[in-house]
Amino acid sequence: SQQGEEDPQALSIQEGENATMNCSYKTSINNLQWYRQNSGRGLVHLILIRSNEREKHSGRLRVTLDTSKKSSSLLITASRAADTASYFCATVGFSGNTGKLIFGQGTTLQVKP
Amino acid sequence: DVKVTQSSRYLVKRTGEKVFLECVQDMDHENMFWYRQDPGLGLRLIYFSYDVKMKEKGDIPEGYSVSREKKERFSLILESASTNQTSMYLCASSFSWDRRTYEQYFGPGTRLTVT
């Protein structure tokens, strides 16, 4: 079952611009994660934000979480051509004691040089 | 660095064949996962394992089975491959959820085509 929904589905920007991707989810979460996938490859974990956190930074990445709106955003600042990839949000719920991830459909980002 | 490897990057099989996809991780992770990824459907969990010889069904287990005889290795088996199993298959691993770390580490994927 898919919980996260990313918006937009596709984004095209120029190098140096900022890219913002949004994720909405339906049920209460323990944490939310963002992953990147280069074309035809596996996913790479980028950042995790816990339900009691509102903002987190990692290098050029900034993630926000609004649990009242059940949404998160990923901001990539000063984008580079190498940031071209698909980005997925994934949530971990509270049900049981498992940390299974539920992925959204992803946002495809193209950064033009 | 965590390394998750998958036995093949590309695989072409015929309908009805038995297919084995293997995944090995080198980080002593307790949990291992198999997903399939299809355009418009995202990543869907097929099976996961939280310990040797332990397995649990994910969202779409039909037509698949798994085996985990050793901690580092998790195999996905298609008992009788069908064309609707043509997909990208991704293996992942993570530490036990008791550790309260939830990041998953993915292999490069196997693109399986069933003809």
GROMACS .gro file of C-alpha atoms in nm:
model
  228
    1SER     CA    1   0.000   0.000   0.000
    2GLN     CA    2   0.131   0.344  -0.090
    3GLN     CA    3   0.111   0.609   0.176
    4GLY     CA    4   0.326   0.894   0.059
    5GLU     CA    5   0.233   1.107  -0.235
    6GLU     CA    6   0.498   1.330  -0.381
    7ASP     CA    7   0.430   1.657  -0.554
    8PRO     CA    8   0.523   1.749  -0.820
    9GLN     CA    9   0.567   1.424  -1.011
   10ALA     CA   10   0.831   1.590  -1.227
   11LEU     CA   11   1.043   1.901  -1.187
   12SER     CA   12   1.287   2.062  -1.427
   13ILE     CA   13   1.515   2.346  -1.316
   14GLN     CA   14   1.841   2.515  -1.412
   15GLU     CA   15   2.165   2.447  -1.233
   16GLY     CA   16   2.204   2.676  -0.935
   17GLU     CA   17   1.832   2.703  -0.867
   18ASN     CA   18   1.662   2.553  -0.565
   19ALA     CA   19   1.438   2.248  -0.595
   20THR     CA   20   1.148   2.180  -0.361
   21MET     CA   21   0.960   1.853  -0.344
   22ASN     CA   22   0.663   1.779  -0.124
   23CYS     CA   23   0.533   1.461   0.032
   24SER     CA   24   0.198   1.398   0.195
   25TYR     CA   25   0.103   1.092   0.397
   26LYS     CA   26  -0.210   0.954   0.555
   27THR     CA   27  -0.141   0.793   0.892
   28SER     CA   28   0.062   0.878   1.201
   29ILE     CA   29   0.431   0.820   1.159
   30ASN     CA   30   0.738   0.743   1.367
   31ASN     CA   31   0.969   0.900   1.112
   32LEU     CA   32   0.989   1.006   0.750
   33GLN     CA   33   1.283   0.948   0.521
   34TRP     CA   34   1.393   1.075   0.183
   35TYR     CA   35   1.578   0.863  -0.070
   36ARG     CA   36   1.737   0.938  -0.406
   37GLN     CA   37   1.747   0.702  -0.703
   38ASN     CA   38   1.965   0.761  -1.002
   39SER     CA   39   1.827   0.622  -1.326
   40GLY     CA   40   1.824   0.242  -1.326
   41ARG     CA   41   2.000   0.214  -0.991
   42GLY     CA   42   1.915   0.138  -0.630
   43LEU     CA   43   1.794   0.392  -0.375
   44VAL     CA   44   2.028   0.590  -0.155
   45HIS     CA   45   1.919   0.714   0.186
   46LEU     CA   46   1.945   1.093   0.215
   47ILE     CA   47   1.794   1.202   0.543
   48LEU     CA   48   1.559   1.093   0.822
   49ILE     CA   49   1.336   1.320   1.026
   50ARG     CA   50   1.157   1.194   1.335
   51SER     CA   51   0.800   1.280   1.420
   52ASN     CA   52   0.908   1.512   1.703
   53GLU     CA   53   1.138   1.711   1.475
   54ARG     CA   54   1.028   1.998   1.253
   55GLU     CA   55   1.335   2.067   1.044
   56LYS     CA   56   1.659   1.898   0.961
   57HIS     CA   57   1.960   1.991   0.750
   58SER     CA   58   2.226   1.788   0.577
   59GLY     CA   59   2.461   1.974   0.347
   60ARG     CA   60   2.249   2.129   0.070
   61LEU     CA   61   1.940   1.940   0.186
   62ARG     CA   62   1.674   2.082   0.412
   63VAL     CA   63   1.378   1.872   0.522
   64THR     CA   64   1.073   1.998   0.705
   65LEU     CA   65   0.797   1.798   0.867
   66ASP     CA   66   0.450   1.919   0.960
   67THR     CA   67   0.273   1.637   1.142
   68SER     CA   68  -0.048   1.841   1.178
   69LYS     CA   69  -0.074   1.857   0.798
   70LYS     CA   70   0.085   1.517   0.747
   71SER     CA   71   0.333   1.659   0.503
   72SER     CA   72   0.704   1.700   0.447
   73SER     CA   73   0.917   1.892   0.205
   74LEU     CA   74   1.267   1.839   0.071
   75LEU     CA   75   1.460   2.142  -0.043
   76ILE     CA   76   1.779   2.106  -0.243
   77THR     CA   77   1.965   2.434  -0.258
   78ALA     CA   78   2.203   2.544  -0.535
   79SER     CA   79   2.119   2.240  -0.743
   80ARG     CA   80   2.375   2.068  -0.964
   81ALA     CA   81   2.340   1.852  -1.274
   82ALA     CA   82   2.445   1.558  -1.056
   83ASP     CA   83   2.127   1.605  -0.850
   84THR     CA   84   1.925   1.479  -1.147
   85ALA     CA   85   1.744   1.175  -1.008
   86SER     CA   86   1.414   1.054  -0.866
   87TYR     CA   87   1.342   1.140  -0.505
   88PHE     CA   88   1.117   0.932  -0.282
   89CYS     CA   89   0.973   0.993   0.058
   90ALA     CA   90   0.912   0.692   0.281
   91THR     CA   91   0.731   0.671   0.611
   92VAL     CA   92   0.762   0.441   0.909
   93GLY     CA   93   0.443   0.401   1.109
   94PHE     CA   94   0.373   0.306   1.466
   95SER     CA   95   0.183  -0.016   1.399
   96GLY     CA   96   0.342  -0.318   1.560
   97ASN     CA   97   0.715  -0.306   1.616
   98THR     CA   98   0.826  -0.314   1.259
   99GLY     CA   99   1.003  -0.037   1.075
  100LYS     CA  100   0.869  -0.121   0.734
  101LEU     CA  101   0.895   0.167   0.491
  102ILE     CA  102   0.601   0.279   0.283
  103PHE     CA  103   0.719   0.465  -0.024
  104GLY     CA  104   0.559   0.738  -0.225
  105GLN     CA  105   0.560   0.742  -0.603
  106GLY     CA  106   0.854   0.978  -0.629
  107THR     CA  107   0.944   1.310  -0.788
  108THR     CA  108   1.167   1.307  -1.094
  109LEU     CA  109   1.408   1.600  -1.085
  110GLN     CA  110   1.599   1.717  -1.388
  111VAL     CA  111   1.870   1.977  -1.337
  112LYS     CA  112   1.983   2.133  -1.661
  113PRO     CA  113   2.345   2.249  -1.685
  114ASP     CA  114   3.038   0.171   0.376
  115VAL     CA  115   2.740  -0.058   0.368
  116LYS     CA  116   2.740  -0.276   0.066
  117VAL     CA  117   2.439  -0.461  -0.067
  118THR     CA  118   2.502  -0.664  -0.378
  119GLN     CA  119   2.260  -0.840  -0.608
  120SER     CA  120   2.354  -1.138  -0.820
  121SER     CA  121   2.261  -0.990  -1.156
  122ARG     CA  122   2.197  -0.645  -1.300
  123TYR     CA  123   1.997  -0.777  -1.593
  124LEU     CA  124   1.821  -1.110  -1.632
  125VAL     CA  125   1.606  -1.252  -1.911
  126LYS     CA  126   1.400  -1.563  -1.839
  127ARG     CA  127   1.126  -1.756  -2.013
  128THR     CA  128   0.771  -1.798  -1.886
  129GLY     CA  129   0.747  -2.092  -1.648
  130GLU     CA  130   1.114  -2.094  -1.549
  131LYS     CA  131   1.217  -2.096  -1.186
  132VAL     CA  132   1.413  -1.781  -1.112
  133PHE     CA  133   1.648  -1.710  -0.823
  134LEU     CA  134   1.751  -1.358  -0.731
  135GLU     CA  135   2.019  -1.335  -0.467
  136CYS     CA  136   2.113  -1.052  -0.237
  137VAL     CA  137   2.412  -1.028  -0.003
  138GLN     CA  138   2.488  -0.758   0.254
  139ASP     CA  139   2.810  -0.709   0.445
  140MET     CA  140   2.695  -0.496   0.739
  141ASP     CA  141   2.563  -0.765   0.970
  142HIS     CA  142   2.212  -0.627   0.928
  143GLU     CA  143   1.929  -0.821   1.087
  144ASN     CA  144   1.660  -0.710   0.842
  145MET     CA  145   1.650  -0.777   0.470
  146PHE     CA  146   1.384  -0.683   0.216
  147TRP     CA  147   1.277  -0.752  -0.140
  148TYR     CA  148   1.087  -0.487  -0.335
  149ARG     CA  149   0.972  -0.459  -0.691
  150GLN     CA  150   0.954  -0.126  -0.866
  151ASP     CA  151   0.721  -0.054  -1.157
  152PRO     CA  152   0.644   0.274  -1.335
  153GLY     CA  153   0.344   0.444  -1.180
  154LEU     CA  154   0.330   0.199  -0.890
  155GLY     CA  155   0.644   0.295  -0.700
  156LEU     CA  156   0.821   0.049  -0.472
  157ARG     CA  157   0.617  -0.237  -0.334
  158LEU     CA  158   0.736  -0.473  -0.063
  159ILE     CA  159   0.730  -0.840  -0.160
  160TYR     CA  160   0.881  -1.009   0.147
  161PHE     CA  161   1.106  -0.920   0.434
  162SER     CA  162   1.308  -1.110   0.689
  163TYR     CA  163   1.407  -0.996   1.038
  164ASP     CA  164   1.624  -1.293   1.125
  165VAL     CA  165   1.774  -1.607   0.977
  166LYS     CA  166   1.500  -1.845   0.863
  167MET     CA  167   1.234  -1.587   0.952
  168LYS     CA  168   1.021  -1.423   0.687
  169GLU     CA  169   0.708  -1.216   0.659
  170LYS     CA  170   0.489  -1.136   0.365
  171GLY     CA  171   0.485  -0.785   0.234
  172ASP     CA  172   0.219  -0.625   0.021
  173ILE     CA  173   0.253  -0.840  -0.290
  174PRO     CA  174   0.389  -1.188  -0.200
  175GLU     CA  175   0.183  -1.386  -0.453
  176GLY     CA  176   0.398  -1.576  -0.699
  177TYR     CA  177   0.713  -1.531  -0.489
  178SER     CA  178   0.892  -1.710  -0.209
  179VAL     CA  179   1.208  -1.627  -0.016
  180SER     CA  180   1.488  -1.801   0.164
  181ARG     CA  181   1.722  -1.679   0.434
  182GLU     CA  182   1.959  -1.951   0.545
  183LYS     CA  183   2.241  -1.717   0.643
  184LYS     CA  184   2.225  -1.373   0.798
  185GLU     CA  185   2.398  -1.201   0.508
  186ARG     CA  186   2.203  -1.362   0.225
  187PHE     CA  187   1.839  -1.325   0.121
  188SER     CA  188   1.706  -1.495  -0.188
  189LEU     CA  189   1.391  -1.421  -0.384
  190ILE     CA  190   1.243  -1.710  -0.579
  191LEU     CA  191   0.994  -1.692  -0.862
  192GLU     CA  192   0.858  -2.046  -0.867
  193SER     CA  193   0.718  -2.017  -1.220
  194ALA     CA  194   0.801  -1.688  -1.383
  195SER     CA  195   0.524  -1.503  -1.562
  196THR     CA  196   0.534  -1.200  -1.789
  197ASN     CA  197   0.367  -0.984  -1.524
  198GLN     CA  198   0.674  -1.038  -1.306
  199THR     CA  199   0.886  -0.839  -1.548
  200SER     CA  200   1.011  -0.560  -1.325
  201MET     CA  201   1.303  -0.403  -1.142
  202TYR     CA  202   1.376  -0.596  -0.823
  203LEU     CA  203   1.548  -0.417  -0.537
  204CYS     CA  204   1.700  -0.573  -0.229
  205ALA     CA  205   1.759  -0.373   0.089
  206SER     CA  206   1.887  -0.430   0.439
  207SER     CA  207   1.874  -0.251   0.772
  208PHE     CA  208   1.960  -0.294   1.137
  209SER     CA  209   1.708  -0.442   1.375
  210TRP     CA  210   1.428  -0.199   1.452
  211ASP     CA  211   1.507  -0.245   1.821
  212ARG     CA  212   1.800  -0.015   1.758
  213ARG     CA  213   1.558   0.258   1.651
  214THR     CA  214   1.747   0.313   1.330
  215TYR     CA  215   1.527   0.276   1.029
  216GLU     CA  216   1.742   0.359   0.729
  217GLN     CA  217   1.748   0.097   0.459
  218TYR     CA  218   2.044   0.032   0.234
  219PHE     CA  219   1.967  -0.076  -0.119
  220GLY     CA  220   2.140  -0.289  -0.375
  221PRO     CA  221   2.178  -0.175  -0.737
  222GLY     CA  222   1.870  -0.365  -0.855
  223THR     CA  223   1.804  -0.650  -1.095
  224ARG     CA  224   1.603  -0.574  -1.406
  225LEU     CA  225   1.418  -0.895  -1.484
  226THR     CA  226   1.247  -0.954  -1.815
  227VAL     CA  227   1.021  -1.256  -1.854
  228THR     CA  228   0.941  -1.345  -2.213
   0.00000   0.00000   0.00000
